[in-house]
Coordinates of C-alpha atoms in Angstrom, one line a residue:
M1 CA -0.1 0.0 0.0
A2 CA 3.0 2.4 -0.1
D3 CA 2.6 3.3 -3.9
D4 CA 1.4 6.9 -4.4
A5 CA -1.8 7.5 -6.0
A6 CA -0.5 8.0 -9.6
A7 CA 1.3 4.6 -9.4
R8 CA -1.7 2.9 -8.1
M9 CA -3.6 4.1 -11.3
E10 CA -0.7 2.9 -13.7
N11 CA -2.0 1.1 -16.6
N12 CA -0.6 -2.0 -18.1
N13 CA 0.4 -1.2 -21.6
N14 CA 2.3 -4.4 -22.3
L15 CA -0.7 -6.4 -23.6
I16 CA -1.9 -6.2 -27.0
G17 CA -5.5 -7.2 -26.9
P18 CA -9.1 -6.2 -25.8
I19 CA -9.2 -2.8 -24.2
P20 CA -9.9 -3.4 -20.5
P21 CA -13.4 -2.6 -19.4
Q22 CA -14.0 0.8 -17.9
I23 CA -13.9 0.9 -14.2
S24 CA -17.4 0.9 -12.9
P25 CA -18.2 3.5 -10.1
Q26 CA -21.0 1.4 -8.9
P27 CA -21.2 0.9 -5.1
S28 CA -19.7 -2.1 -3.5
R29 CA -22.2 -4.8 -2.4
Q30 CA -20.0 -7.0 0.0
C31 CA -23.1 -7.7 2.2
L32 CA -20.7 -8.1 5.1
T33 CA -22.0 -7.9 8.6
W34 CA -21.5 -6.1 11.9
N35 CA -21.2 -7.9 15.1
R36 CA -21.5 -6.4 18.6
I37 CA -18.7 -7.3 20.9
E38 CA -19.4 -8.2 24.4
S39 CA -16.3 -8.0 26.6
S40 CA -15.2 -7.5 30.2
G41 CA -13.9 -4.2 31.7
V42 CA -15.5 -1.9 29.0
P43 CA -14.4 1.7 29.6
P44 CA -17.1 4.3 30.5
P45 CA -19.0 6.1 27.6
R46 CA -16.9 8.7 25.7
S47 CA -16.7 10.5 22.5
G48 CA -13.6 12.1 21.0
A49 CA -11.2 9.8 22.6
A50 CA -7.7 9.2 21.2
S51 CA -6.9 5.7 20.0
I52 CA -4.2 3.6 18.3
V53 CA -3.4 0.0 17.7
V54 CA -0.2 -1.3 19.0
K55 CA 1.2 -4.9 19.2
G56 CA -2.1 -6.6 19.3
K57 CA -4.0 -4.2 21.6
L58 CA -6.2 -1.1 21.0
Y59 CA -5.2 1.8 23.2
V60 CA -7.8 4.5 24.1
F61 CA -6.9 7.6 26.0
G62 CA -9.4 10.3 27.3
G63 CA -12.3 11.9 25.6
Y64 CA -15.6 13.4 26.7
G65 CA -17.7 11.6 29.1
G66 CA -20.8 13.6 29.0
G67 CA -22.0 14.3 32.5
T68 CA -18.6 13.1 33.8
G69 CA -16.7 15.9 31.8
R70 CA -13.5 15.5 30.0
L71 CA -11.4 12.3 30.7
D72 CA -7.9 11.4 31.5
D73 CA -8.3 7.6 31.8
F74 CA -6.3 5.2 29.8
Y75 CA -7.4 1.7 28.6
S76 CA -6.2 -1.0 26.4
Y77 CA -8.2 -3.8 24.6
D78 CA -6.5 -7.2 24.0
F79 CA -8.0 -8.6 20.6
D80 CA -6.9 -12.0 21.5
S81 CA -8.4 -12.2 25.0
N82 CA -11.3 -9.9 24.3
E83 CA -10.6 -8.0 27.5
W84 CA -10.4 -4.4 28.5
Q85 CA -8.1 -3.3 30.9
G86 CA -6.9 0.0 32.7
V87 CA -3.3 0.7 31.4
Q88 CA -0.8 0.5 34.1
V89 CA 1.1 3.8 34.5
L90 CA 4.2 3.6 36.6
S91 CA 5.1 7.3 36.1
E92 CA 4.0 9.9 38.8
Y93 CA 2.8 12.4 36.2
R94 CA 0.5 11.8 33.1
P95 CA -1.5 14.0 30.6
G96 CA -4.5 15.9 32.0
C97 CA -8.0 15.5 30.7
R98 CA -8.9 16.2 27.2
E99 CA -10.8 15.4 24.0
N100 CA -10.5 15.6 20.3
N101 CA -6.8 15.1 20.3
G102 CA -4.9 12.4 18.3
V103 CA -2.3 9.7 19.6
V104 CA 0.3 8.4 17.0
I105 CA 2.8 5.6 17.2
S106 CA 6.6 5.9 16.9
D107 CA 8.5 4.2 13.9
S108 CA 9.6 1.6 16.5
S109 CA 6.0 0.9 17.6
S110 CA 7.0 1.2 21.3
E111 CA 6.2 4.9 22.0
I112 CA 2.8 6.7 21.8
Y113 CA 2.7 10.6 21.4
L114 CA -0.2 12.7 22.4
F115 CA -0.7 16.3 21.4
G116 CA -3.0 19.0 22.6
G117 CA -6.7 18.6 22.7
Y118 CA -9.5 20.6 24.4
N119 CA -9.9 20.1 28.4
G120 CA -13.2 21.8 28.7
N121 CA -11.9 25.3 29.3
S122 CA -8.6 25.6 27.3
W123 CA -7.3 24.4 24.2
L124 CA -3.9 22.6 24.6
N125 CA -0.5 22.3 22.8
D126 CA 1.4 20.2 25.2
L127 CA 3.2 17.0 24.0
W128 CA 3.3 13.7 25.8
K129 CA 5.1 10.5 25.3
F130 CA 4.2 7.0 26.7
D131 CA 6.6 4.2 26.5
I132 CA 4.7 0.9 26.3
E133 CA 7.7 -1.2 27.7
T134 CA 8.4 1.2 30.7
K135 CA 4.7 2.2 31.1
C136 CA 5.8 5.7 31.8
W137 CA 4.5 9.0 30.6
T138 CA 7.1 11.9 29.8
C139 CA 6.0 15.3 29.1
I140 CA 8.1 16.7 26.2
Q141 CA 6.5 20.1 26.0
E142 CA 4.1 21.9 28.4
S143 CA 1.0 23.8 27.1
S144 CA 1.9 27.4 26.3
D145 CA -1.1 28.5 28.2
P146 CA -1.1 27.4 31.9
F147 CA -4.2 25.8 33.0
P148 CA -6.6 27.9 35.1
A149 CA -6.5 26.7 38.9
D150 CA -10.4 26.4 39.1
D151 CA -11.3 23.2 40.9
D152 CA -14.8 23.3 39.4
T153 CA -13.4 22.6 35.9
D154 CA -11.8 19.5 34.2
A155 CA -8.6 21.7 33.6
A156 CA -8.0 21.5 37.4
V157 CA -7.5 17.7 37.1
G158 CA -5.1 18.2 34.3
D159 CA -3.0 20.8 36.3
V160 CA -2.5 18.2 39.0
M161 CA -1.4 15.7 36.5
M162 CA 1.2 17.7 34.9
G163 CA 4.8 17.1 35.8
P164 CA 8.4 17.9 35.1
V165 CA 9.3 18.3 31.4
Q166 CA 12.6 17.3 29.5
P167 CA 15.0 19.9 28.4
P168 CA 13.0 22.9 26.6
V169 CA 12.1 22.3 23.0
K170 CA 13.4 24.6 20.3
G171 CA 11.6 26.3 17.3
K172 CA 8.5 27.8 16.8
I173 CA 5.9 25.9 19.0
P174 CA 2.5 25.3 17.3
C175 CA -0.5 27.2 18.9
R176 CA -2.9 25.3 21.0
R177 CA -5.5 23.4 19.1
F178 CA -7.9 20.3 18.8
G179 CA -9.4 18.5 15.9
Y180 CA -5.9 18.4 14.2
V181 CA -4.2 15.9 12.0
S182 CA -1.0 14.2 13.3
V183 CA 1.3 11.3 12.2
V184 CA 5.0 10.1 13.0
H185 CA 7.2 9.4 10.0
R186 CA 10.9 8.7 10.1
G187 CA 11.6 10.4 13.6
K188 CA 9.4 13.3 13.0
F189 CA 6.1 14.3 14.4
I190 CA 3.8 16.0 11.8
L191 CA 0.9 18.3 12.7
F192 CA -1.7 19.8 10.3
G193 CA -4.7 22.2 10.9
G194 CA -7.2 22.1 13.8
F195 CA -9.1 24.8 15.8
D196 CA -7.6 27.0 18.5
G197 CA -10.7 28.2 20.0
S198 CA -11.2 31.1 17.5
R199 CA -9.6 30.2 14.2
W200 CA -9.8 27.2 11.9
L201 CA -6.1 26.4 11.0
S202 CA -4.3 25.2 8.0
D203 CA -0.7 25.4 9.1
M204 CA 1.6 22.6 9.2
H205 CA 4.4 21.8 11.7
I206 CA 7.2 19.3 12.1
F207 CA 8.9 18.3 15.5
V208 CA 12.1 16.4 15.2
F209 CA 12.3 14.0 18.1
E210 CA 16.2 13.8 18.0
T211 CA 16.9 17.5 18.0
R212 CA 13.6 18.4 19.9
T213 CA 13.0 21.2 17.4
W214 CA 9.8 22.6 15.9
T215 CA 9.6 23.8 12.4
E216 CA 6.6 25.4 10.7
V217 CA 6.6 24.0 7.1
Q218 CA 5.4 25.6 3.7
P219 CA 4.4 22.4 1.8
K220 CA 4.1 22.4 -1.8
G221 CA 1.2 21.6 -4.2
N222 CA -2.5 22.1 -3.6
A223 CA -2.9 22.0 0.2
P224 CA -6.2 21.7 2.0
S225 CA -8.1 24.8 3.2
A226 CA -8.3 25.5 6.8
R227 CA -10.2 23.0 8.9
S228 CA -10.6 20.9 11.9
C229 CA -11.8 17.4 12.7
P230 CA -11.1 15.8 9.2
A231 CA -10.5 12.0 9.1
W232 CA -7.1 10.8 8.2
A233 CA -4.8 7.9 7.8
K234 CA -1.2 7.2 7.0
D235 CA 0.6 4.6 4.8
D236 CA 4.5 4.2 4.3
T237 CA 4.7 7.2 2.1
H238 CA 1.6 9.3 2.3
L239 CA -0.9 11.0 4.7
W240 CA -4.4 10.7 3.5
I241 CA -7.1 13.5 4.6
H242 CA -10.8 13.4 4.1
G243 CA -13.4 16.1 4.9
G244 CA -13.5 18.3 8.0
Y245 CA -15.2 21.6 9.1
D246 CA -14.2 25.1 8.4
G247 CA -16.6 27.0 10.6
V248 CA -19.0 27.4 7.8
D249 CA -19.1 24.3 5.4
R250 CA -18.6 20.5 6.0
K251 CA -16.1 19.2 3.6
A252 CA -16.1 16.2 1.3
D253 CA -12.6 16.9 -0.4
F254 CA -9.8 14.3 -0.3
F255 CA -6.0 15.0 -0.3
A256 CA -2.7 13.2 -0.3
F257 CA 0.4 14.5 1.4
D258 CA 3.7 13.1 0.2
L259 CA 5.7 12.6 3.4
T260 CA 9.0 12.6 1.5
T261 CA 8.5 15.7 -0.8
Y262 CA 6.0 17.4 1.6
T263 CA 3.8 18.0 -1.4
W264 CA -0.2 18.0 -1.2
T265 CA -2.2 16.6 -4.1
E266 CA -5.9 16.8 -4.2
I267 CA -7.5 13.4 -5.2
P268 CA -10.5 13.7 -7.7
C269 CA -13.6 12.3 -6.0
L270 CA -14.6 9.8 -8.8
G271 CA -17.4 7.2 -8.5
R272 CA -19.6 7.7 -5.4
P273 CA -17.7 9.6 -2.8
P274 CA -18.7 10.2 0.8
P275 CA -21.0 13.3 1.4
P276 CA -19.5 16.2 3.4
R277 CA -18.9 15.3 7.1
Y278 CA -16.6 15.9 9.9
F279 CA -15.9 14.1 13.3
H280 CA -15.6 10.7 11.3
S281 CA -13.1 8.1 10.8
C282 CA -10.8 7.0 8.2
C283 CA -8.8 3.7 8.1
L284 CA -6.7 1.8 5.8
Y285 CA -7.1 -1.8 4.9
G286 CA -5.0 -3.5 2.0
N287 CA -5.3 -1.3 -1.0
K288 CA -8.4 0.5 0.1
L289 CA -9.3 3.3 2.5
Y290 CA -12.5 3.2 4.4
V291 CA -14.5 6.2 5.7
Y292 CA -17.3 5.6 8.4
G293 CA -19.6 7.8 10.3
G294 CA -19.3 11.3 11.3
Y295 CA -21.7 14.3 11.6
S296 CA -23.1 16.0 8.5
G297 CA -24.3 19.0 10.2
S298 CA -27.8 17.6 10.7
E299 CA -27.4 14.0 11.5
R300 CA -24.9 11.5 13.0
L301 CA -24.0 8.9 10.2
G302 CA -23.6 5.3 10.0
D303 CA -22.6 4.9 6.4
M304 CA -19.4 3.5 4.9
Y305 CA -17.5 4.4 1.9
C306 CA -14.4 2.9 0.3
F307 CA -11.7 4.3 -1.8
D308 CA -10.0 2.0 -4.0
Y309 CA -6.2 2.9 -4.9
D310 CA -6.2 0.6 -8.0
T311 CA -9.1 2.5 -9.6
N312 CA -9.0 5.9 -7.8
H313 CA -12.8 5.5 -7.4
W314 CA -15.0 5.8 -4.3
S315 CA -17.9 3.3 -3.8
Q316 CA -20.5 3.0 -1.0
V317 CA -20.2 -0.2 1.1
D318 CA -23.4 -2.1 2.2
C319 CA -23.0 -2.1 5.9
N320 CA -26.5 -2.5 7.0
H321 CA -26.4 -6.2 7.9
G322 CA -26.0 -7.8 11.3
E323 CA -26.0 -5.9 14.5
V324 CA -25.8 -2.5 13.0
P325 CA -24.4 0.3 15.4
S326 CA -26.3 3.6 15.5
G327 CA -25.0 6.6 13.4
R328 CA -22.4 8.2 15.4
S329 CA -19.6 11.0 15.4
S330 CA -16.3 11.4 17.4
L331 CA -15.8 7.5 17.6
V332 CA -12.9 5.3 18.1
A333 CA -12.2 3.4 14.8
Q334 CA -9.3 1.2 14.1
V335 CA -8.6 -1.7 11.9
H336 CA -7.0 -5.1 13.1
N337 CA -6.4 -8.0 10.9
N338 CA -9.5 -8.3 8.8
Y339 CA -11.9 -6.2 10.8
L340 CA -12.9 -2.5 11.5
Y341 CA -13.5 -2.0 15.1
I342 CA -15.5 0.9 16.3
F343 CA -16.0 2.0 20.0
G344 CA -18.1 4.7 21.6
G345 CA -18.7 8.2 20.1
Y346 CA -21.8 10.5 20.3
N347 CA -25.2 9.5 18.4
G348 CA -26.8 12.8 18.8
S349 CA -28.5 12.0 22.1
N350 CA -26.0 9.8 24.1
V351 CA -22.3 9.4 24.6
L352 CA -21.5 5.7 23.9
N353 CA -19.5 2.8 24.9
D354 CA -20.8 0.2 22.8
F355 CA -18.2 -1.9 20.8
Y356 CA -18.4 -3.3 17.2
K357 CA -16.5 -5.0 14.6
F358 CA -17.1 -5.2 10.7
R359 CA -15.4 -7.6 8.5
L360 CA -13.5 -5.9 5.7
K361 CA -12.4 -9.0 3.9
T362 CA -14.8 -11.0 1.8
I363 CA -14.5 -14.6 1.0
G364 CA -11.3 -14.9 -0.7
V365 CA -12.0 -15.6 -4.4
P366 CA -8.9 -16.4 -6.4
P367 CA -8.3 -14.4 -9.5
P368 CA -9.7 -15.5 -12.9
A369 CA -7.6 -18.2 -14.3
L370 CA -9.4 -19.3 -17.5
V371 CA -7.3 -17.6 -19.9
A372 CA -4.1 -18.7 -18.3
D373 CA -5.5 -22.3 -18.3
F374 CA -6.5 -22.0 -22.0
R375 CA -3.0 -20.6 -22.8
R376 CA -1.3 -23.7 -21.4
L377 CA -3.4 -25.9 -23.7
M378 CA -1.9 -24.3 -26.9
N379 CA 0.3 -26.7 -28.7
D380 CA 0.2 -29.2 -26.0
S381 CA 0.0 -32.6 -27.4
T382 CA -1.3 -34.1 -24.1
L383 CA -4.8 -33.4 -24.6
A384 CA -4.9 -32.4 -28.2
D385 CA -7.1 -34.1 -30.9
V386 CA -6.1 -32.4 -33.9
C387 CA -2.6 -31.8 -35.3
F388 CA -1.5 -29.3 -38.1
L389 CA 1.7 -29.4 -40.1
V390 CA 3.0 -25.8 -40.6
E391 CA 6.6 -25.3 -42.2
N392 CA 7.3 -28.9 -41.5
Q393 CA 6.4 -28.4 -37.7
E394 CA 3.6 -30.1 -36.0
V395 CA 1.2 -27.9 -34.1
Y396 CA -1.3 -29.3 -31.7
A397 CA -4.7 -28.1 -31.0
H398 CA -8.3 -28.9 -29.9
R399 CA -11.2 -29.3 -32.2
A400 CA -13.9 -28.0 -30.2
I401 CA -12.1 -24.8 -29.3
L402 CA -11.0 -24.1 -33.1
A403 CA -14.5 -25.0 -34.3
I404 CA -16.4 -22.7 -32.0
R405 CA -14.1 -19.9 -32.5
S406 CA -13.6 -19.8 -36.4
E407 CA -15.9 -20.8 -39.1
Y408 CA -13.0 -21.6 -41.3
F409 CA -11.9 -24.4 -38.7
R410 CA -15.4 -25.4 -38.1
V411 CA -15.9 -26.3 -41.7
M412 CA -12.6 -28.0 -41.9
L413 CA -12.9 -30.1 -38.8
C414 CA -16.6 -30.9 -38.6
G415 CA -17.4 -30.9 -42.3
G416 CA -15.8 -33.0 -45.3
M417 CA -12.3 -32.1 -44.6
R418 CA -11.5 -34.4 -41.6
E419 CA -7.9 -35.2 -42.5
S420 CA -6.2 -34.9 -39.2
S421 CA -5.7 -37.7 -36.8
T422 CA -7.8 -37.7 -33.7
I423 CA -5.2 -39.1 -31.4
P424 CA -1.7 -37.3 -31.3
G425 CA 0.9 -39.7 -32.7
A426 CA -1.6 -42.0 -34.5
T427 CA -0.6 -42.9 -38.1
S428 CA -4.1 -43.7 -39.4
R429 CA -4.5 -40.1 -40.6
Q430 CA -1.9 -37.5 -41.6
P431 CA -1.6 -33.9 -40.0
I432 CA -3.5 -31.2 -41.8
E433 CA -1.1 -29.3 -43.7
L434 CA -1.4 -25.4 -43.8
P435 CA 0.9 -24.1 -46.6
D436 CA -0.3 -20.6 -46.7
V437 CA 0.9 -19.4 -43.2
S438 CA 4.2 -19.5 -41.4
H439 CA 4.7 -21.5 -38.1
A440 CA 5.1 -18.3 -36.0
V441 CA 2.1 -16.7 -37.4
F442 CA 0.0 -19.6 -36.9
L443 CA 1.0 -19.8 -33.2
K444 CA -0.2 -16.4 -32.9
V445 CA -3.5 -17.2 -34.5
L446 CA -3.8 -20.2 -32.0
E447 CA -3.1 -17.5 -29.2
F448 CA -6.0 -15.6 -30.4
L449 CA -8.3 -18.5 -30.7
Y450 CA -7.4 -19.8 -27.2
T451 CA -7.3 -16.4 -25.3
D452 CA -8.7 -13.7 -27.4
T453 CA -5.6 -11.8 -27.3
C454 CA -2.3 -11.6 -28.9
E455 CA 0.7 -10.5 -26.8
G456 CA 3.9 -8.8 -28.2
V457 CA 3.1 -8.5 -31.8
S458 CA 5.4 -6.4 -33.9
L459 CA 4.6 -4.3 -37.1
E460 CA 6.0 -7.0 -39.4
T461 CA 4.2 -10.0 -37.6
G462 CA 0.9 -7.8 -37.5
I463 CA 1.0 -7.6 -41.3
H464 CA 1.2 -11.3 -41.6
L465 CA -1.1 -11.9 -39.0
L466 CA -3.6 -9.6 -40.8
V467 CA -3.3 -11.9 -43.9
A468 CA -3.8 -15.0 -41.7
S469 CA -6.9 -13.5 -40.0
E470 CA -8.5 -12.8 -43.5
L471 CA -7.6 -16.6 -44.5
F472 CA -9.1 -18.1 -41.2
M473 CA -12.2 -15.8 -41.2
L474 CA -11.4 -14.1 -37.8
D475 CA -12.8 -10.5 -38.0
R476 CA -11.9 -9.6 -34.5
L477 CA -8.3 -10.6 -34.8
K478 CA -8.1 -8.7 -38.2
A479 CA -9.5 -5.5 -36.3
L480 CA -6.6 -6.0 -33.6
C481 CA -4.1 -6.3 -36.3
E482 CA -5.2 -3.2 -38.0
E483 CA -4.9 -1.4 -34.6
I484 CA -1.3 -2.7 -34.2
I485 CA -0.3 -1.6 -37.8
R486 CA -1.9 1.8 -37.5
R487 CA 0.2 2.7 -34.5
D488 CA 3.5 2.3 -36.6
I489 CA 2.6 3.9 -40.1
N490 CA 5.2 6.2 -41.3
V491 CA 6.3 7.4 -44.7
E492 CA 8.6 4.5 -45.2
N493 CA 6.0 1.7 -44.9
V494 CA 2.7 3.3 -45.6
V495 CA 2.6 2.1 -49.2
G496 CA 3.2 -1.4 -48.3
I497 CA 0.6 -1.3 -45.6
L498 CA -2.0 0.3 -48.0
V499 CA -1.4 -2.7 -50.5
A500 CA -1.7 -5.3 -47.8
S501 CA -5.0 -3.7 -46.4
Y502 CA -6.4 -3.5 -49.9
R503 CA -5.7 -7.1 -50.7
H504 CA -7.0 -8.3 -47.5
N505 CA -10.3 -6.3 -47.1
A506 CA -8.9 -4.4 -44.2
E507 CA -11.1 -1.2 -45.0
A508 CA -10.6 0.6 -41.9
L509 CA -6.6 0.4 -42.1
K510 CA -6.9 1.1 -45.8
D511 CA -8.4 4.4 -45.2
I512 CA -6.0 5.4 -42.5
A513 CA -3.3 4.7 -44.8
L514 CA -4.8 6.6 -47.7
E515 CA -5.3 9.6 -45.4
F516 CA -1.7 9.5 -44.3
I517 CA -0.5 9.3 -47.9
L518 CA -2.6 12.2 -48.9
R519 CA -1.3 14.1 -46.1
H520 CA 2.3 13.6 -46.9
L521 CA 2.2 13.7 -50.8
T522 CA 4.9 16.1 -50.9
D523 CA 7.3 13.8 -49.1
P524 CA 9.9 12.3 -51.4
I525 CA 9.8 8.9 -49.7
V526 CA 6.0 8.7 -50.3
M527 CA 6.1 9.8 -53.9
A528 CA 8.9 7.2 -54.6
G529 CA 6.7 4.5 -52.7
L530 CA 3.8 5.3 -55.0
S531 CA 5.7 3.8 -57.8
D532 CA 4.9 0.4 -56.1
L533 CA 1.2 0.9 -56.8
R534 CA 1.7 0.2 -60.5
V535 CA 0.8 -3.4 -59.4
E536 CA -2.5 -2.1 -57.9
P537 CA -3.6 0.8 -60.3
D538 CA -6.9 1.1 -58.7
L539 CA -5.3 2.4 -55.5
L540 CA -3.1 5.0 -57.4
L541 CA -6.4 6.3 -59.2
E542 CA -8.0 6.6 -55.8
I543 CA -5.2 8.7 -54.6
I544 CA -5.5 10.8 -57.5
R545 CA -9.2 11.2 -57.2
R546 CA -9.1 12.0 -53.4
S547 CA -6.2 14.4 -53.9
T548 CA -8.3 16.4 -56.4
Q549 CA -11.3 16.4 -54.3
N550 CA -9.5 17.2 -51.1
N551 CA -7.5 20.3 -52.3
G552 CA -10.1 22.1 -54.2
P553 CA -10.3 22.8 -58.0
N554 CA -7.0 24.6 -58.4
N555 CA -4.5 23.0 -56.0
G556 CA -6.3 19.7 -56.3
H557 CA -6.3 19.5 -60.3
Q558 CA -2.5 20.5 -60.2
E559 CA -1.5 17.9 -57.8
G560 CA -3.7 15.3 -59.6
A561 CA -2.2 16.3 -62.9
S562 CA 1.2 15.7 -61.5
L563 CA 0.4 12.5 -60.4
V564 CA -1.1 11.6 -63.7
A565 CA 1.9 12.9 -65.5
R566 CA 4.2 10.7 -63.3
F567 CA 2.4 7.4 -63.2
G568 CA 0.0 7.6 -66.2
S569 CA -3.7 8.4 -66.6
S570 CA -5.6 5.2 -67.2
S571 CA -6.0 1.7 -65.5
P572 CA -4.1 -0.4 -65.8
L573 CA -1.1 2.1 -65.6
R574 CA 2.1 1.1 -67.7

């Protein structure tokens, strides 16, 4: 999943054959189901909690508990044992209460980082680290605004929990905020956007752990507008952001941020994209990105959408089966193994602590193998029941396939021309001789009959294959050959292509060759090549006629007269 969006869209241009079908933007119909998870030790209800999956466990910190205010508790869920537990913290100090902040995991997957949020009274910009191995919190950077010492607020609890910090950080510290985007990549903490209590933000900052230095970044490309509470996900090379809110509008746009070049790219929303929303979730699974839930401005949502990196199309996922959760915003959503897990959130009436999983992987259906299987049958004597002799070489095939694919072979093999032995190696009948085609070209004919494609066809082979397609009455193969030949027409070969297309009734290719000649009549190579048309005088007369019609009465007659003077005026020309 580390390829960028452009690479994921790359087409395979090495196959000469049928044009692949257009990617359909129709919604996915997986018909997979939700299951409610009943487990022990479930945390109290909350929305806006921070979450991360580390080493087989889901970690959840803080959030908003409704009547209990903002929270500072810390839980983990073990996917194997299906148990929730409070996370053991051995350090004396830990982050205070907060909601709508993110947590991110370090590159080594042993440290969790937490930045900012909202504590019910103040927006924050402190930075904390939790070491999973030592079970200790460390304050890297205090919030730039001290918490007020009002015991009636959640902030007072946060004040009590604040402890000593490491040596001061350097650089320009980002302003306090919540609803931001954050990731860790190659030793750097990257921060984008959010809301600081009065402004929706679009600034971007990077904190280098090794040097303990903040830097405001001026990224390249088409950056997202100011917003808070979008959904985001990260792969090995990119940060992906969807939606959000700017104080006026809910967003539905979709962006990729290159973590190496610091370049934003807006991704076109093709297919059936999610409607505008914020406070929603966004998770990666395989080569797809899933968006679930959120708030539209009028309702809490329970729909799901999928972005396919192979097609760059969105589709809606049918997620209305099983024990379906209520629509919700500000939820915990993480992917583990083949499931999307959601916990808590707010449904418009209540803060929740219910827990669900949705299977993302459908039944594993192997990729189609019919063409590959049929390709293995080509010229294989093991199961063949007909044999041809082409340029003194035996070629094995199957009567049923040839007869159903070609009228020529149907008449040959099912009519009165049953000359071939029915068992390879039998001596009662001789192989069918095909004197009018080369061995290499006949193998290409068989490839088409067995697979409906022809790979790696050169211009020279394409011309010979065009002749063979006429002989064996294969109209589709003829059209494919015409397309192959058309791509390589030039002043040196156009006359030969014109003659071949004329002799073998390739009308479309003939018209293309004629038009090419008419556009290049002044080219000396083309004019010299027209001498070869003495063997096909009707073609030369057609060129003269079209030249006269296309160039008007003056120039056309002059050019036509020049051609007549050079090659003659009547058919046949001498």
